[in-house]
């Protein structure tokens, strides 16, 4: 364990995350949702681990390569911890939950390298992005750990992972300063701006899908019954049976009417 590992317990979620405590508590209250979220977190962690292994292959810096490899191993271990706990939690529940809502936009876990293309980044831009991403993950996990008082086993998993996330957050910052001693603030600024833009896109997409669902629901509940009623009303005015419209009825007595 490095000095940075020991700072894990110091993670304090920022104001907004603290304000959202009640919402996070609601999201994690349901056992089925909690179990499914842990499995989803496992996938994200494993994805992050693969990206970091790729970053280790690409960097020309020997120290960074070692750190990325350790980081990749940590993320794989987190994936395993989440997977194991998620499975054990789900298998301990009796009746399957009815809701499939996971509130991933509110409680996404660790986003890792997200949709960043590792191959296209320099050591500096990658470290800046990683630092912000790890810091956000550490703050989120600190919140999840605090709202999980009713589930000590899951809480322990978050507490264990949180220690690693704090190390990731600290080493990426220290390495960014080493790799870009004069430009690290600029790198952080652009990484923050990119994250904000992606966050905006995520919220806009979630909002668009919500509005789409509401509009479809309104069509189904309001417009469809209205059209059904109009169709029924006009059907009542129609004479029964087959009637050829606009033509004189054919004579039944003569060939030419
Ligand atoms: Fe992680
Ligand atoms: Fe991490």
Tab-separated table of C-alpha atoms and ligand atoms in Angstrom:
chain	number	residue	atom	x	y	z
A	1	UNK	CA	0.000	0.000	0.000
A	2	UNK	CA	1.276	3.450	-0.876
A	3	UNK	CA	0.716	6.683	1.000
A	4	UNK	CA	-2.060	7.424	-1.440
A	5	UNK	CA	-3.880	4.222	-0.442
A	6	UNK	CA	-4.001	5.418	3.130
A	7	UNK	CA	-5.901	8.567	2.124
A	8	UNK	CA	-8.920	6.574	0.995
A	9	UNK	CA	-11.029	7.246	4.041
A	10	UNK	CA	-10.716	11.024	3.457
A	11	UNK	CA	-13.056	11.057	0.452
A	12	UNK	CA	-15.830	13.535	1.071
A	13	UNK	CA	-18.632	13.738	-1.490
A	14	UNK	CA	-19.192	17.243	-2.872
A	15	UNK	CA	-22.285	19.309	-2.083
A	16	UNK	CA	-24.528	18.084	-4.899
A	17	UNK	CA	-23.854	14.402	-4.167
A	18	UNK	CA	-24.635	15.072	-0.486
A	19	UNK	CA	-27.888	16.788	-1.457
A	20	UNK	CA	-28.825	13.703	-3.448
A	21	UNK	CA	-28.389	11.323	-0.465
A	22	UNK	CA	-32.156	10.686	-0.139
A	23	UNK	CA	-32.457	9.875	-3.865
A	24	UNK	CA	-29.475	7.494	-3.720
A	25	UNK	CA	-30.992	5.877	-0.653
A	26	UNK	CA	-34.245	5.355	-2.595
A	27	UNK	CA	-32.400	3.905	-5.601
A	28	UNK	CA	-30.470	1.389	-3.463
A	29	UNK	CA	-33.329	0.534	-1.082
A	30	UNK	CA	-34.844	-2.141	-3.314
A	31	UNK	CA	-32.834	-5.388	-3.100
A	32	UNK	CA	-33.475	-6.422	-6.727
A	33	UNK	CA	-32.489	-3.063	-8.082
A	34	UNK	CA	-29.412	-3.066	-5.838
A	35	UNK	CA	-28.377	-6.507	-7.096
A	36	UNK	CA	-28.875	-5.566	-10.751
A	37	UNK	CA	-26.951	-2.343	-10.273
A	38	UNK	CA	-24.023	-4.231	-8.751
A	39	UNK	CA	-23.922	-6.489	-11.812
A	40	UNK	CA	-23.991	-3.446	-14.073
A	41	UNK	CA	-21.196	-1.825	-12.041
A	42	UNK	CA	-19.203	-5.039	-12.533
A	43	UNK	CA	-19.497	-4.670	-16.321
A	44	UNK	CA	-18.364	-1.034	-16.210
A	45	UNK	CA	-15.389	-1.868	-13.997
A	46	UNK	CA	-14.330	-4.716	-16.292
A	47	UNK	CA	-14.607	-2.360	-19.313
A	48	UNK	CA	-12.420	0.194	-17.539
A	49	UNK	CA	-9.864	-2.531	-16.742
A	50	UNK	CA	-9.628	-3.494	-20.426
A	51	UNK	CA	-9.143	0.141	-21.477
A	52	UNK	CA	-6.374	0.557	-18.905
A	53	UNK	CA	-4.615	-2.583	-20.065
A	54	UNK	CA	-4.720	-1.084	-23.581
A	55	UNK	CA	-3.357	2.236	-22.229
A	56	UNK	CA	-0.473	0.303	-20.611
A	57	UNK	CA	0.348	-1.241	-23.995
A	58	UNK	CA	0.369	2.138	-25.712
A	59	UNK	CA	2.344	4.336	-23.323
A	60	UNK	CA	6.082	4.794	-23.769
A	61	UNK	CA	6.532	5.743	-20.103
A	62	UNK	CA	7.720	2.779	-18.003
A	63	UNK	CA	6.339	4.090	-14.703
A	64	UNK	CA	2.943	4.842	-16.232
A	65	UNK	CA	2.862	1.370	-17.763
A	66	UNK	CA	3.344	-0.212	-14.323
A	67	UNK	CA	0.724	2.022	-12.752
A	68	UNK	CA	-1.809	1.430	-15.548
A	69	UNK	CA	-1.308	-2.319	-15.201
A	70	UNK	CA	-1.890	-2.192	-11.469
A	71	UNK	CA	-4.908	0.041	-12.096
A	72	UNK	CA	-6.266	-2.444	-14.660
A	73	UNK	CA	-5.873	-5.278	-12.130
A	74	UNK	CA	-7.715	-3.222	-9.509
A	75	UNK	CA	-10.640	-2.604	-11.879
A	76	UNK	CA	-10.836	-6.306	-12.742
A	77	UNK	CA	-10.880	-7.110	-9.017
A	78	UNK	CA	-13.665	-4.537	-8.489
A	79	UNK	CA	-15.627	-6.185	-11.287
A	80	UNK	CA	-15.270	-9.538	-9.527
A	81	UNK	CA	-16.262	-8.100	-6.137
A	82	UNK	CA	-19.366	-6.423	-7.561
A	83	UNK	CA	-20.306	-9.518	-9.571
A	84	UNK	CA	-19.966	-11.830	-6.588
A	85	UNK	CA	-21.929	-9.572	-4.275
A	86	UNK	CA	-24.618	-8.868	-6.911
A	87	UNK	CA	-25.152	-12.573	-7.556
A	88	UNK	CA	-25.236	-13.479	-3.888
A	89	UNK	CA	-27.691	-10.658	-3.170
A	90	UNK	CA	-30.023	-11.613	-6.029
A	91	UNK	CA	-29.951	-15.295	-5.124
A	92	UNK	CA	-30.868	-14.475	-1.506
A	93	UNK	CA	-34.107	-12.700	-2.537
A	94	UNK	CA	-37.293	-14.734	-2.747
A	95	UNK	CA	-39.762	-13.080	-5.166
A	96	UNK	CA	-38.396	-11.439	-8.325
A	97	UNK	CA	-38.805	-7.658	-8.427
A	98	UNK	CA	-41.283	-6.178	-10.867
A	99	UNK	CA	-39.472	-2.902	-11.592
A	100	UNK	CA	-36.677	-2.808	-14.172
A	101	UNK	CA	-35.874	0.839	-13.438
A	102	UNK	CA	-32.200	1.217	-12.433
A	103	UNK	CA	-31.760	5.033	-12.407
A	104	UNK	CA	-28.391	4.692	-14.128
A	105	UNK	CA	-28.326	8.389	-14.996
A	106	UNK	CA	-28.457	9.174	-11.265
A	107	UNK	CA	-26.289	6.374	-9.879
A	108	UNK	CA	-23.962	5.242	-12.674
A	109	UNK	CA	-21.107	3.817	-10.566
A	110	UNK	CA	-17.613	4.206	-12.002
A	111	UNK	CA	-17.632	5.373	-15.579
A	112	UNK	CA	-13.950	4.601	-16.118
A	113	UNK	CA	-12.737	5.761	-19.489
A	114	UNK	CA	-16.318	5.927	-20.690
A	115	UNK	CA	-16.383	6.389	-24.463
A	116	UNK	CA	-12.870	7.857	-24.605
A	117	UNK	CA	-10.706	6.364	-27.355
A	118	UNK	CA	-7.533	5.343	-25.539
A	119	UNK	CA	-5.574	5.031	-28.807
A	120	UNK	CA	-6.220	8.680	-29.669
A	121	UNK	CA	-5.058	10.165	-26.332
A	122	UNK	CA	-1.677	11.371	-25.111
A	123	UNK	CA	-0.397	10.470	-21.626
A	124	UNK	CA	-1.372	13.962	-20.441
A	125	UNK	CA	-4.955	14.009	-21.731
A	126	UNK	CA	-5.536	10.436	-20.591
A	127	UNK	CA	-4.250	11.123	-17.073
A	128	UNK	CA	-6.366	14.292	-16.805
A	129	UNK	CA	-9.492	12.424	-17.864
A	130	UNK	CA	-8.675	9.477	-15.601
A	131	UNK	CA	-8.099	11.730	-12.608
A	132	UNK	CA	-11.497	13.436	-12.938
A	133	UNK	CA	-13.221	10.159	-13.628
A	134	UNK	CA	-11.659	8.425	-10.606
A	135	UNK	CA	-12.450	11.373	-8.381
A	136	UNK	CA	-16.103	11.304	-9.439
A	137	UNK	CA	-16.198	7.520	-8.858
A	138	UNK	CA	-14.629	7.843	-5.408
A	139	UNK	CA	-17.172	10.507	-4.389
A	140	UNK	CA	-20.063	8.439	-5.724
A	141	UNK	CA	-18.907	5.268	-3.981
A	142	UNK	CA	-18.501	7.224	-0.738
A	143	UNK	CA	-22.181	8.230	-1.066
A	144	UNK	CA	-23.327	4.686	-1.886
A	145	UNK	CA	-21.388	3.357	1.080
A	146	UNK	CA	-23.112	5.820	3.390
A	147	UNK	CA	-26.657	5.101	2.213
A	148	UNK	CA	-26.219	1.315	2.526
A	149	UNK	CA	-26.503	1.068	6.312
A	150	UNK	CA	-29.172	-1.636	5.946
A	151	UNK	CA	-26.915	-3.902	3.852
A	152	UNK	CA	-23.525	-4.238	5.619
A	153	UNK	CA	-22.186	-6.827	3.131
A	154	UNK	CA	-22.674	-4.543	0.129
A	155	UNK	CA	-21.419	-1.633	2.195
A	156	UNK	CA	-18.171	-3.502	2.881
A	157	UNK	CA	-17.681	-4.066	-0.861
A	158	UNK	CA	-18.014	-0.334	-1.534
A	159	UNK	CA	-15.678	0.516	1.360
A	160	UNK	CA	-13.024	-1.847	-0.020
A	161	UNK	CA	-13.323	-0.531	-3.579
A	162	UNK	CA	-13.333	3.054	-2.346
A	163	UNK	CA	-9.797	2.633	-0.991
A	164	UNK	CA	-8.551	1.716	-4.482
A	165	UNK	CA	-10.502	4.530	-6.135
A	166	UNK	CA	-8.821	7.024	-3.808
A	167	UNK	CA	-5.438	5.617	-4.842
A	168	UNK	CA	-6.403	5.895	-8.551
A	169	UNK	CA	-7.540	9.470	-8.030
A	170	UNK	CA	-4.269	10.430	-6.298
A	171	UNK	CA	-1.769	8.660	-8.539
A	172	UNK	CA	-3.339	10.019	-11.752
A	173	UNK	CA	-3.058	13.562	-10.381
A	174	UNK	CA	0.566	13.071	-9.263
A	175	UNK	CA	1.509	11.516	-12.622
A	176	UNK	CA	-0.255	14.241	-14.580
A	177	UNK	CA	1.861	16.818	-12.749
A	178	UNK	CA	4.989	14.804	-13.501
A	179	UNK	CA	4.194	14.299	-17.206
A	180	UNK	CA	2.930	17.862	-17.850
A	181	UNK	CA	4.489	20.047	-15.130
A	182	UNK	CA	3.545	23.316	-16.843
A	183	UNK	CA	0.351	22.357	-18.682
A	184	UNK	CA	-1.470	20.078	-16.254
A	185	UNK	CA	-4.057	22.724	-15.267
A	186	UNK	CA	-4.980	23.286	-18.911
A	187	UNK	CA	-5.328	19.523	-19.423
A	188	UNK	CA	-7.609	19.313	-16.408
A	189	UNK	CA	-9.668	22.241	-17.661
A	190	UNK	CA	-10.285	20.586	-21.050
A	191	UNK	CA	-10.966	17.206	-19.489
A	192	UNK	CA	-13.527	18.857	-17.192
A	193	UNK	CA	-15.150	20.664	-20.140
A	194	UNK	CA	-15.385	17.368	-22.083
A	195	UNK	CA	-16.944	15.599	-19.091
A	196	UNK	CA	-19.457	18.441	-18.677
A	197	UNK	CA	-20.401	18.219	-22.348
A	198	UNK	CA	-20.841	14.447	-22.117
A	199	UNK	CA	-22.865	14.885	-18.934
A	200	UNK	CA	-25.102	17.388	-20.738
A	201	UNK	CA	-25.565	14.955	-23.637
A	202	UNK	CA	-26.470	12.156	-21.204
A	203	UNK	CA	-29.075	14.328	-19.458
A	204	UNK	CA	-30.458	15.589	-22.791
A	205	UNK	CA	-30.787	12.000	-24.058
A	206	UNK	CA	-32.515	10.870	-20.855
A	207	UNK	CA	-34.856	13.884	-21.034
A	208	UNK	CA	-35.644	13.256	-24.707
A	209	UNK	CA	-36.495	9.638	-23.996
A	210	UNK	CA	-38.696	10.696	-21.048
A	211	UNK	CA	-40.545	13.260	-23.193
A	212	UNK	CA	-40.942	10.638	-25.947
A	213	UNK	CA	-42.435	8.177	-23.457
A	214	UNK	CA	-44.877	10.807	-22.101
A	215	UNK	CA	-46.000	11.819	-25.608
A	216	UNK	CA	-46.558	8.180	-26.594
A	217	UNK	CA	-48.485	7.570	-23.384
A	218	UNK	CA	-50.674	10.606	-24.047
A	219	UNK	CA	-51.360	9.397	-27.589
A	220	UNK	CA	-52.317	6.005	-26.242
A	221	UNK	CA	-54.477	7.275	-23.377
A	222	UNK	CA	-56.063	10.397	-24.925
A	223	UNK	CA	-55.918	10.307	-28.738
A	224	UNK	CA	-56.553	6.621	-29.323
A	225	UNK	CA	-59.813	6.447	-27.278
A	226	UNK	CA	-60.974	9.674	-28.981
A	227	UNK	CA	-60.439	8.225	-32.463
A	228	UNK	CA	-62.077	4.967	-31.398
A	229	UNK	CA	-65.134	6.888	-30.173
A	230	UNK	CA	-65.361	8.935	-33.426
A	231	UNK	CA	-65.042	5.768	-35.514
A	232	UNK	CA	-67.793	4.091	-33.492
A	233	UNK	CA	-70.075	7.122	-33.836
A	234	UNK	CA	-69.707	7.315	-37.616
A	235	UNK	CA	-70.183	3.526	-37.848
A	236	UNK	CA	-73.611	3.937	-36.191
A	237	UNK	CA	-74.739	6.310	-39.002
A	238	UNK	CA	-73.905	3.786	-41.683
A	239	UNK	CA	-76.754	1.563	-43.041
A	240	UNK	CA	-76.321	-2.073	-42.292
A	241	UNK	CA	-75.173	-4.431	-45.058
A	242	UNK	CA	-73.582	-3.780	-48.492
A	243	UNK	CA	-74.693	-0.620	-50.319
A	244	UNK	CA	-73.209	0.547	-53.638
A	245	UNK	CA	-72.897	4.323	-53.233
A	246	UNK	CA	-73.816	6.852	-56.005
A	247	UNK	CA	-75.418	4.261	-58.267
A	248	UNK	CA	-79.073	3.680	-59.017
A	249	UNK	CA	-80.142	0.391	-57.531
A	250	UNK	CA	-80.306	-2.281	-60.267
A	251	UNK	CA	-83.795	-3.280	-61.442
A	252	UNK	CA	-84.900	-6.683	-60.453
A	253	UNK	CA	-87.444	-6.924	-63.320
A	254	UNK	CA	-85.702	-5.874	-66.534
A	255	UNK	CA	-82.314	-6.284	-68.187
A	256	UNK	CA	-81.840	-2.487	-68.816
A	257	UNK	CA	-83.580	-1.142	-65.725
B	1	LIG	FE1	-12.983	0.689	-9.876
B	2	LIG	FE1	-10.983	3.208	-10.456
